[in-house]
mmCIF file of C-alpha atoms in Angstrom:
data_model
loop_
_atom_site.group_PDB
_atom_site.id
_atom_site.type_symbol
_atom_site.label_atom_id
_atom_site.label_comp_id
_atom_site.label_asym_id
_atom_site.label_seq_id
_atom_site.Cartn_x
_atom_site.Cartn_y
_atom_site.Cartn_z
ATOM 1 C CA MET A 1247 -53.375 -39.365 64.242
ATOM 2 C CA LEU A 1248 -53.575 -42.531 62.159
ATOM 3 C CA THR A 1249 -56.964 -43.581 60.816
ATOM 4 C CA ARG A 1250 -57.995 -47.068 59.697
ATOM 5 C CA ARG A 1251 -57.251 -46.042 56.105
ATOM 6 C CA HIS A 1252 -53.688 -45.149 57.028
ATOM 7 C CA LEU A 1253 -53.361 -48.525 58.746
ATOM 8 C CA ARG A 1254 -54.623 -50.298 55.631
ATOM 9 C CA VAL A 1255 -51.916 -48.527 53.638
ATOM 10 C CA LYS A 1256 -49.315 -49.656 56.175
ATOM 11 C CA VAL A 1257 -50.488 -53.259 55.786
ATOM 12 C CA MET A 1258 -50.412 -52.905 51.998
ATOM 13 C CA GLN A 1259 -46.799 -51.706 52.216
ATOM 14 C CA CYS A 1260 -45.839 -54.724 54.327
ATOM 15 C CA ILE A 1261 -47.403 -57.183 51.899
ATOM 16 C CA TYR A 1262 -45.813 -55.408 48.936
ATOM 17 C CA ALA A 1263 -42.432 -55.698 50.666
ATOM 18 C CA ILE A 1264 -42.970 -59.449 50.935
ATOM 19 C CA THR A 1265 -43.801 -59.796 47.236
ATOM 20 C CA GLN A 1266 -40.625 -57.930 46.346
ATOM 21 C CA SER A 1267 -38.263 -59.656 48.791
ATOM 22 C CA LYS A 1268 -39.839 -63.138 48.681
ATOM 23 C CA ASP A 1269 -39.516 -63.209 52.481
ATOM 24 C CA ASP A 1270 -42.762 -64.701 53.786
ATOM 25 C CA SER A 1271 -41.865 -64.551 57.493
ATOM 26 C CA LEU A 1272 -45.064 -63.464 59.234
ATOM 27 C CA ASP A 1273 -43.259 -62.583 62.442
ATOM 28 C CA LYS A 1274 -40.828 -60.356 60.559
ATOM 29 C CA GLN A 1275 -43.618 -58.557 58.725
ATOM 30 C CA GLU A 1276 -45.618 -57.986 61.906
ATOM 31 C CA LYS A 1277 -42.543 -56.369 63.438
ATOM 32 C CA PHE A 1278 -42.094 -54.260 60.301
ATOM 33 C CA LEU A 1279 -45.739 -53.194 60.488
ATOM 34 C CA ARG A 1280 -45.479 -52.115 64.119
ATOM 35 C CA LEU A 1281 -42.216 -50.278 63.428
ATOM 36 C CA SER A 1282 -43.700 -48.552 60.392
ATOM 37 C CA ILE A 1283 -46.651 -47.341 62.451
ATOM 38 C CA GLU A 1284 -44.388 -46.169 65.275
ATOM 39 C CA ASN A 1285 -42.070 -44.374 62.838
ATOM 40 C CA THR A 1286 -44.956 -42.154 61.784
ATOM 41 C CA TYR A 1287 -44.901 -40.645 65.251
ATOM 42 C CA THR A 1288 -41.117 -40.246 65.064
ATOM 43 C CA LEU A 1289 -41.552 -38.269 61.855
ATOM 44 C CA TYR A 1290 -44.167 -36.097 63.549
ATOM 45 C CA LEU A 1291 -41.800 -35.350 66.440
ATOM 46 C CA LEU A 1292 -38.960 -34.580 64.039
ATOM 47 C CA MET A 1293 -41.116 -31.990 62.299
ATOM 48 C CA LEU A 1294 -41.869 -30.345 65.649
ATOM 49 C CA CYS A 1295 -38.128 -30.450 66.370
ATOM 50 C CA LEU A 1296 -37.584 -28.659 63.081
ATOM 51 C CA LEU A 1297 -39.678 -25.727 64.277
ATOM 52 C CA ARG A 1298 -37.720 -25.667 67.518
ATOM 53 C CA GLU A 1299 -34.411 -25.711 65.634
ATOM 54 C CA LEU A 1300 -35.555 -22.791 63.494
ATOM 55 C CA HIS A 1301 -36.267 -20.867 66.673
ATOM 56 C CA ALA A 1302 -32.786 -21.727 67.997
ATOM 57 C CA MET A 1303 -31.196 -20.533 64.759
ATOM 58 C CA ALA A 1304 -33.204 -17.300 64.885
ATOM 59 C CA LEU A 1305 -32.002 -16.772 68.455
ATOM 60 C CA HIS A 1306 -28.409 -17.352 67.375
ATOM 61 C CA HIS A 1307 -28.734 -14.850 64.524
ATOM 62 C CA ASP A 1308 -30.330 -12.308 66.827
ATOM 63 C CA MET A 1309 -27.442 -12.562 69.286
ATOM 64 C CA HIS A 1310 -24.956 -12.299 66.410
ATOM 65 C CA ASP A 1311 -26.683 -9.211 64.983
ATOM 66 C CA SER A 1312 -26.606 -7.463 68.343
ATOM 67 C CA LYS A 1313 -22.788 -7.574 68.258
ATOM 68 C CA LYS A 1314 -22.450 -6.193 64.725
ATOM 69 C CA TYR A 1315 -21.317 -2.624 64.067
ATOM 70 C CA MET A 1316 -22.394 -2.573 60.448
ATOM 71 C CA ALA A 1317 -25.979 -2.027 59.352
ATOM 72 C CA SER A 1318 -28.010 -5.089 58.360
ATOM 73 C CA ALA A 1319 -31.400 -5.878 56.846
ATOM 74 C CA THR A 1320 -32.830 -6.490 60.307
ATOM 75 C CA ASP A 1321 -32.337 -2.812 61.170
ATOM 76 C CA ASP A 1322 -35.565 -2.078 59.315
ATOM 77 C CA PHE A 1323 -37.516 -4.154 61.832
ATOM 78 C CA PRO A 1324 -38.898 -2.261 64.840
ATOM 79 C CA ASP A 1325 -38.544 -5.353 67.034
ATOM 80 C CA LYS A 1326 -35.671 -7.560 65.954
ATOM 81 C CA LYS A 1327 -36.613 -10.176 68.557
ATOM 82 C CA LYS A 1328 -40.183 -10.555 67.359
ATOM 83 C CA PHE A 1329 -39.658 -13.946 65.661
ATOM 84 C CA VAL A 1330 -37.605 -15.223 68.598
ATOM 85 C CA ASN A 1331 -40.465 -14.200 70.899
ATOM 86 C CA ASN A 1332 -43.134 -15.777 68.715
ATOM 87 C CA ARG A 1333 -45.534 -17.218 71.275
ATOM 88 C CA LEU A 1334 -46.419 -20.336 69.305
ATOM 89 C CA LEU A 1335 -42.762 -21.218 68.789
ATOM 90 C CA LEU A 1336 -42.147 -20.703 72.504
ATOM 91 C CA GLN A 1337 -44.981 -23.138 73.263
ATOM 92 C CA LEU A 1338 -42.926 -25.790 71.481
ATOM 93 C CA VAL A 1339 -39.525 -24.740 72.782
ATOM 94 C CA GLU A 1340 -40.617 -24.469 76.412
ATOM 95 C CA ASN A 1341 -42.854 -27.555 76.493
ATOM 96 C CA PRO A 1342 -41.480 -29.892 79.224
ATOM 97 C CA LEU A 1343 -43.643 -32.862 78.137
ATOM 98 C CA LEU A 1344 -42.352 -32.587 74.590
ATOM 99 C CA ASN A 1345 -38.798 -32.400 75.913
ATOM 100 C CA GLU A 1346 -39.347 -35.544 77.957
ATOM 101 C CA GLU A 1347 -40.880 -37.423 75.034
ATOM 102 C CA LEU A 1348 -37.987 -36.543 72.742
ATOM 103 C CA LYS A 1349 -35.550 -37.700 75.392
ATOM 104 C CA ARG A 1350 -37.497 -40.908 76.025
ATOM 105 C CA ARG A 1351 -37.508 -41.790 72.327
ATOM 106 C CA LYS A 1352 -33.854 -40.732 71.979
ATOM 107 C CA ILE A 1353 -34.721 -38.239 69.261
ATOM 108 C CA LYS A 1354 -31.821 -35.816 69.197
ATOM 109 C CA GLY A 1355 -33.296 -33.475 66.656
ATOM 110 C CA TRP A 1356 -31.291 -31.996 63.801
ATOM 111 C CA TYR A 1357 -27.907 -31.256 65.319
ATOM 112 C CA LEU A 1358 -26.222 -33.612 62.801
ATOM 113 C CA ASN A 1359 -28.202 -32.139 59.901
ATOM 114 C CA GLN A 1360 -27.982 -28.405 60.479
ATOM 115 C CA ASP A 1361 -27.556 -27.764 56.751
ATOM 116 C CA TYR A 1362 -31.263 -28.480 56.286
ATOM 117 C CA ILE A 1363 -32.152 -26.018 59.043
ATOM 118 C CA LYS A 1364 -29.957 -23.364 57.438
ATOM 119 C CA ILE A 1365 -31.619 -23.867 54.049
ATOM 120 C CA ILE A 1366 -35.109 -23.536 55.467
ATOM 121 C CA PHE A 1367 -34.202 -20.612 57.733
ATOM 122 C CA LYS A 1368 -32.766 -18.735 54.749
ATOM 123 C CA GLU A 1369 -36.011 -19.291 52.836
ATOM 124 C CA ILE A 1370 -38.036 -18.126 55.825
ATOM 125 C CA VAL A 1371 -36.231 -14.801 56.323
ATOM 126 C CA SER A 1372 -36.667 -14.021 52.623
ATOM 127 C CA ASN A 1373 -40.343 -14.972 52.655
ATOM 128 C CA ARG A 1374 -43.005 -12.283 52.251
ATOM 129 C CA TYR A 1375 -44.967 -13.501 55.278
ATOM 130 C CA TYR A 1376 -41.902 -13.203 57.499
ATOM 131 C CA SER A 1377 -41.055 -9.721 56.188
ATOM 132 C CA SER A 1378 -44.603 -8.456 56.689
ATOM 133 C CA TYR A 1379 -44.715 -9.926 60.188
ATOM 134 C CA MET A 1380 -41.378 -8.436 61.260
ATOM 135 C CA LYS A 1381 -42.229 -4.944 59.975
ATOM 136 C CA LYS A 1382 -45.141 -4.661 62.407
ATOM 137 C CA GLU A 1383 -44.076 -3.316 65.756
ATOM 138 C CA GLU A 1384 -46.685 -5.087 67.833
ATOM 139 C CA GLY A 1385 -48.537 -8.328 67.363
ATOM 140 C CA SER A 1386 -50.973 -10.772 68.909
ATOM 141 C CA TYR A 1387 -50.925 -14.502 69.538
ATOM 142 C CA GLY A 1388 -53.174 -14.864 66.499
ATOM 143 C CA GLU A 1389 -50.613 -13.121 64.288
ATOM 144 C CA ASP A 1390 -47.813 -15.249 65.756
ATOM 145 C CA LYS A 1391 -49.819 -18.360 64.992
ATOM 146 C CA ASN A 1392 -50.760 -17.284 61.472
ATOM 147 C CA LEU A 1393 -47.108 -16.647 60.628
ATOM 148 C CA ILE A 1394 -46.049 -20.166 61.638
ATOM 149 C CA ILE A 1395 -48.997 -21.664 59.726
ATOM 150 C CA ASP A 1396 -48.100 -19.693 56.588
ATOM 151 C CA LEU A 1397 -44.407 -20.543 56.837
ATOM 152 C CA PHE A 1398 -45.126 -24.214 57.459
ATOM 153 C CA ARG A 1399 -47.496 -24.409 54.501
ATOM 154 C CA GLU A 1400 -45.389 -22.386 52.057
ATOM 155 C CA VAL A 1401 -41.778 -23.031 53.072
ATOM 156 C CA ILE A 1402 -41.434 -26.145 55.231
ATOM 157 C CA ALA A 1403 -44.016 -28.670 53.983
ATOM 158 C CA PRO A 1404 -43.151 -28.422 50.248
ATOM 159 C CA ASN A 1405 -39.371 -28.303 50.776
ATOM 160 C CA GLU A 1406 -37.779 -30.802 48.375
ATOM 161 C CA LYS A 1407 -34.537 -31.112 50.352
ATOM 162 C CA LEU A 1408 -36.492 -32.183 53.426
ATOM 163 C CA TYR A 1409 -38.441 -34.676 51.337
ATOM 164 C CA GLU A 1410 -35.207 -36.195 50.032
ATOM 165 C CA PHE A 1411 -33.796 -36.387 53.559
ATOM 166 C CA PHE A 1412 -36.831 -38.243 54.909
ATOM 167 C CA GLU A 1413 -37.002 -40.500 51.847
ATOM 168 C CA ASP A 1414 -33.411 -41.602 52.430
ATOM 169 C CA ASP A 1415 -33.884 -42.056 56.174
ATOM 170 C CA LYS A 1416 -36.954 -44.311 56.374
ATOM 171 C CA LEU A 1417 -38.641 -46.206 53.539
ATOM 172 C CA THR A 1418 -42.205 -45.686 54.778
ATOM 173 C CA TRP A 1419 -41.790 -41.963 55.448
ATOM 174 C CA VAL A 1420 -42.405 -41.158 51.788
ATOM 175 C CA ASP A 1421 -46.091 -41.923 52.302
ATOM 176 C CA ASP A 1422 -46.146 -40.491 55.828
ATOM 177 C CA ILE A 1423 -44.889 -36.999 54.940
ATOM 178 C CA PRO A 1424 -48.217 -35.652 53.536
ATOM 179 C CA LEU A 1425 -50.122 -37.234 56.443
ATOM 180 C CA VAL A 1426 -47.849 -35.739 59.110
ATOM 181 C CA ASN A 1427 -47.691 -32.317 57.443
ATOM 182 C CA THR A 1428 -51.478 -32.173 57.163
ATOM 183 C CA PHE A 1429 -51.871 -33.214 60.790
ATOM 184 C CA ILE A 1430 -49.389 -30.590 62.018
ATOM 185 C CA LEU A 1431 -51.134 -27.869 60.015
ATOM 186 C CA LYS A 1432 -54.420 -28.861 61.628
ATOM 187 C CA GLN A 1433 -52.798 -28.703 65.053
ATOM 188 C CA LEU A 1434 -51.293 -25.287 64.375
ATOM 189 C CA LYS A 1435 -54.656 -23.950 63.242
ATOM 190 C CA ASN A 1436 -56.445 -25.218 66.358
ATOM 191 C CA VAL A 1437 -53.834 -24.438 69.023
ATOM 192 C CA LYS A 1438 -54.716 -21.796 71.637
ATOM 193 C CA GLN A 1439 -52.516 -19.530 73.688
ATOM 194 C CA GLU A 1440 -53.472 -21.271 76.920
ATOM 195 C CA GLN A 1441 -53.148 -24.767 75.452
ATOM 196 C CA SER A 1442 -52.240 -27.736 77.619
ATOM 197 C CA GLU A 1443 -48.696 -29.037 77.241
ATOM 198 C CA GLN A 1444 -50.124 -32.431 76.222
ATOM 199 C CA TYR A 1445 -51.663 -30.926 73.086
ATOM 200 C CA PHE A 1446 -48.532 -31.482 70.999
ATOM 201 C CA LEU A 1447 -48.294 -35.111 72.093
ATOM 202 C CA PRO A 1448 -51.443 -36.642 70.562
ATOM 203 C CA ARG A 1449 -52.137 -40.351 70.544
ATOM 204 C CA LEU A 1450 -50.764 -42.176 67.527
ATOM 205 C CA LEU A 1451 -53.734 -44.564 67.415
ATOM 206 C CA LYS A 1452 -57.224 -44.111 68.775
ATOM 207 C CA ASP A 1453 -56.913 -47.280 70.839
ATOM 208 C CA GLU A 1454 -55.291 -50.711 70.922
ATOM 209 C CA GLU A 1455 -58.112 -52.072 68.755
ATOM 210 C CA ASP A 1456 -56.647 -50.174 65.807
ATOM 211 C CA MET A 1457 -53.305 -51.904 66.201
ATOM 212 C CA GLU A 1458 -55.051 -55.257 66.526
ATOM 213 C CA PHE A 1459 -57.036 -54.473 63.359
ATOM 214 C CA ALA A 1460 -53.824 -53.825 61.412
ATOM 215 C CA ARG A 1461 -52.072 -56.905 62.810
ATOM 216 C CA LYS A 1462 -55.041 -59.162 62.096
ATOM 217 C CA LEU A 1463 -55.511 -57.773 58.575
ATOM 218 C CA LEU A 1464 -51.862 -58.431 57.787
ATOM 219 C CA SER A 1465 -51.683 -61.929 59.236
ATOM 220 C CA LYS A 1466 -54.971 -63.193 57.779
ATOM 221 C CA THR A 1467 -54.238 -61.794 54.321
ATOM 222 C CA LEU A 1468 -50.849 -63.500 54.279
ATOM 223 C CA LEU A 1469 -52.025 -66.797 55.756
ATOM 224 C CA GLN A 1470 -55.028 -67.015 53.417
ATOM 225 C CA ASN A 1471 -53.119 -65.954 50.307
ATOM 226 C CA LYS A 1472 -53.945 -69.027 48.180
ATOM 227 C CA VAL A 1473 -57.635 -68.946 49.118
ATOM 228 C CA LEU A 1474 -57.850 -65.229 48.327
ATOM 229 C CA GLU A 1475 -56.161 -65.732 44.964
ATOM 230 C CA ASP A 1476 -58.717 -68.411 44.097
ATOM 231 C CA GLU A 1477 -61.546 -66.029 45.025
ATOM 232 C CA ILE A 1478 -60.213 -63.431 42.596
ATOM 233 C CA GLN A 1479 -59.599 -65.931 39.823
ATOM 234 C CA GLY A 1480 -63.133 -67.214 40.122
ATOM 235 C CA LYS A 1481 -64.446 -63.775 39.197
ATOM 236 C CA THR A 1482 -61.990 -63.193 36.362
ATOM 237 C CA PRO A 1483 -61.915 -66.307 34.132
ATOM 238 C CA ASN A 1484 -59.198 -64.834 31.948
ATOM 239 C CA TRP A 1485 -57.212 -63.644 34.936
ATOM 240 C CA ASP A 1486 -53.482 -63.686 34.467
ATOM 241 C CA LYS A 1487 -52.045 -62.663 37.797
ATOM 242 C CA ASP A 1488 -48.780 -61.626 36.136
ATOM 243 C CA ARG A 1489 -50.662 -58.982 34.179
ATOM 244 C CA ILE A 1490 -52.438 -57.460 37.165
ATOM 245 C CA ALA A 1491 -50.578 -54.701 38.955
ATOM 246 C CA ASP A 1492 -49.020 -55.951 42.183
ATOM 247 C CA ILE A 1493 -50.789 -53.267 44.201
ATOM 248 C CA ASP A 1494 -54.175 -54.184 42.669
ATOM 249 C CA ALA A 1495 -53.727 -57.836 43.596
ATOM 250 C CA ILE A 1496 -52.704 -56.927 47.147
ATOM 251 C CA LEU A 1497 -55.615 -54.545 47.624
ATOM 252 C CA LEU A 1498 -58.062 -57.121 46.298
ATOM 253 C CA LYS A 1499 -56.781 -59.776 48.695
ATOM 254 C CA MET A 1500 -56.900 -57.358 51.622
ATOM 255 C CA ALA A 1501 -60.416 -56.248 50.724
ATOM 256 C CA ILE A 1502 -61.718 -59.828 50.427
ATOM 257 C CA CYS A 1503 -59.986 -60.739 53.675
ATOM 258 C CA GLU A 1504 -61.650 -57.786 55.388
ATOM 259 C CA LEU A 1505 -65.066 -58.644 53.974
ATOM 260 C CA LEU A 1506 -64.883 -62.182 55.322
ATOM 261 C CA ASN A 1507 -62.994 -61.730 58.595
ATOM 262 C CA PHE A 1508 -64.117 -58.406 60.053
ATOM 263 C CA PRO A 1509 -67.852 -58.656 60.778
ATOM 264 C CA SER A 1510 -68.075 -55.249 62.483
ATOM 265 C CA ILE A 1511 -66.976 -53.363 59.344
ATOM 266 C CA PRO A 1512 -69.782 -52.855 56.787
ATOM 267 C CA GLU A 1513 -68.973 -54.158 53.316
ATOM 268 C CA ARG A 1514 -69.536 -50.733 51.727
ATOM 269 C CA VAL A 1515 -67.022 -49.159 54.086
ATOM 270 C CA SER A 1516 -64.394 -51.774 53.213
ATOM 271 C CA ILE A 1517 -64.962 -51.434 49.473
ATOM 272 C CA ASN A 1518 -64.868 -47.629 49.528
ATOM 273 C CA GLU A 1519 -61.662 -47.626 51.555
ATOM 274 C CA TYR A 1520 -59.819 -49.876 49.110
ATOM 275 C CA LEU A 1521 -61.115 -47.965 46.108
ATOM 276 C CA GLU A 1522 -59.734 -44.735 47.563
ATOM 277 C CA ILE A 1523 -56.375 -46.367 48.297
ATOM 278 C CA ALA A 1524 -56.266 -47.760 44.743
ATOM 279 C CA LYS A 1525 -56.867 -44.276 43.293
ATOM 280 C CA GLU A 1526 -53.879 -42.953 45.205
ATOM 281 C CA TYR A 1527 -51.426 -45.845 44.943
ATOM 282 C CA SER A 1528 -52.215 -47.762 41.760
ATOM 283 C CA THR A 1529 -53.154 -47.204 38.112
ATOM 284 C CA PRO A 1530 -55.923 -44.849 36.879
ATOM 285 C CA LYS A 1531 -58.231 -47.790 36.037
ATOM 286 C CA SER A 1532 -57.482 -49.830 39.158
ATOM 287 C CA SER A 1533 -60.424 -48.631 41.224
ATOM 288 C CA ILE A 1534 -62.875 -49.607 38.449
ATOM 289 C CA PHE A 1535 -61.294 -53.051 38.138
ATOM 290 C CA ILE A 1536 -61.276 -53.626 41.901
ATOM 291 C CA ASN A 1537 -64.817 -52.337 42.347
ATOM 292 C CA GLY A 1538 -66.155 -54.698 39.685
ATOM 293 C CA ILE A 1539 -64.638 -57.785 41.307
ATOM 294 C CA LEU A 1540 -65.642 -56.819 44.848
ATOM 295 C CA ASP A 1541 -69.229 -56.083 43.808
ATOM 296 C CA LYS A 1542 -69.520 -59.571 42.290
ATOM 297 C CA LEU A 1543 -68.041 -61.177 45.380
ATOM 298 C CA VAL A 1544 -70.290 -59.292 47.811
ATOM 299 C CA LYS A 1545 -73.399 -60.431 45.900
ATOM 300 C CA GLU A 1546 -72.131 -64.005 45.936
ATOM 301 C CA TYR A 1547 -71.219 -63.915 49.632
ATOM 302 C CA LYS A 1548 -74.621 -62.514 50.540
ATOM 303 C CA SER A 1549 -76.431 -65.197 48.576
ATOM 304 C CA ASN A 1550 -74.471 -68.100 50.081
ATOM 305 C CA GLY A 1551 -74.346 -66.678 53.612
ATOM 306 C CA LYS A 1552 -70.563 -66.155 53.743
ATOM 307 C CA LEU A 1553 -70.915 -62.424 54.375
ATOM 308 C CA LYS A 1554 -71.784 -61.972 58.044
ATOM 309 C CA LYS A 1555 -71.788 -58.419 59.292
ATOM 310 C CA THR A 1556 -72.720 -57.058 62.716
ATOM 311 C CA GLY A 1557 -72.644 -53.498 64.024
ATOM 312 C CA ARG A 1558 -71.823 -50.310 62.218
ATOM 313 C CA GLY A 1559 -68.024 -50.605 62.118
ATOM 314 C CA LEU A 1560 -65.469 -47.814 61.809
ATOM 315 C CA LEU A 1561 -63.186 -46.406 59.153
#
């Protein structure tokens, strides 16, 4: 789920937190980093729980409608239980491995925040995709899947109330929301009717090396802070660190640290990664500024033998 770029962003967030709080405890920041990474998976599971809660609310409404004597909007639907019987939703609701994982992580879903479920459910039943789907008497797994994809993309992912809820709950979730939503959409598009139950429980990291990469990048950047600052100042004679955006300074230090301490990652890969992060998280001109300094440093490191790279490396 998380790529090396996402891990670099997590490290950047940790270092930024230090600059704002003036708390330079390495142990504390390493714990924060690990928790931030782990919380990404919690957010992912909460979004799956959201789909399950929507199914539960649809089931409740269906049972309520069946006891009504007055006509309702659902009377126009040939099969009122069609959404409740949506095969993709049932894959989530009836997944024993997902149930076990939620229980193991003590994720109790949305029972204390049902107002959010009600808001989204109301938007869903008034959505054109839902109406079109419910007016068809019969359907296939493909149609069931396409409905959930369309509703997730148009109703759930851009919901501002959900965004505010996650923003208030966990600090790092603000940056994780687009990542998790994109990942879930990809999963929904690729899921098959006869999919294994493990499918909705992907690995958070590719392997333990990724976690070690993030931990090492954080610790070495923090421990070598003065040295890294001197490296930057040497390439910008008129450098006034108070005038450089905090994020730019952090990204520069991380990039230099990576160039010098991670021999398996090619210098071009490192530079490109930090330029992309700068475009997303810093000022419009940051990537140009960062690229200029890193290009000078790479040439210098190559000439004096400080840049030692082996292997192809990974993003």
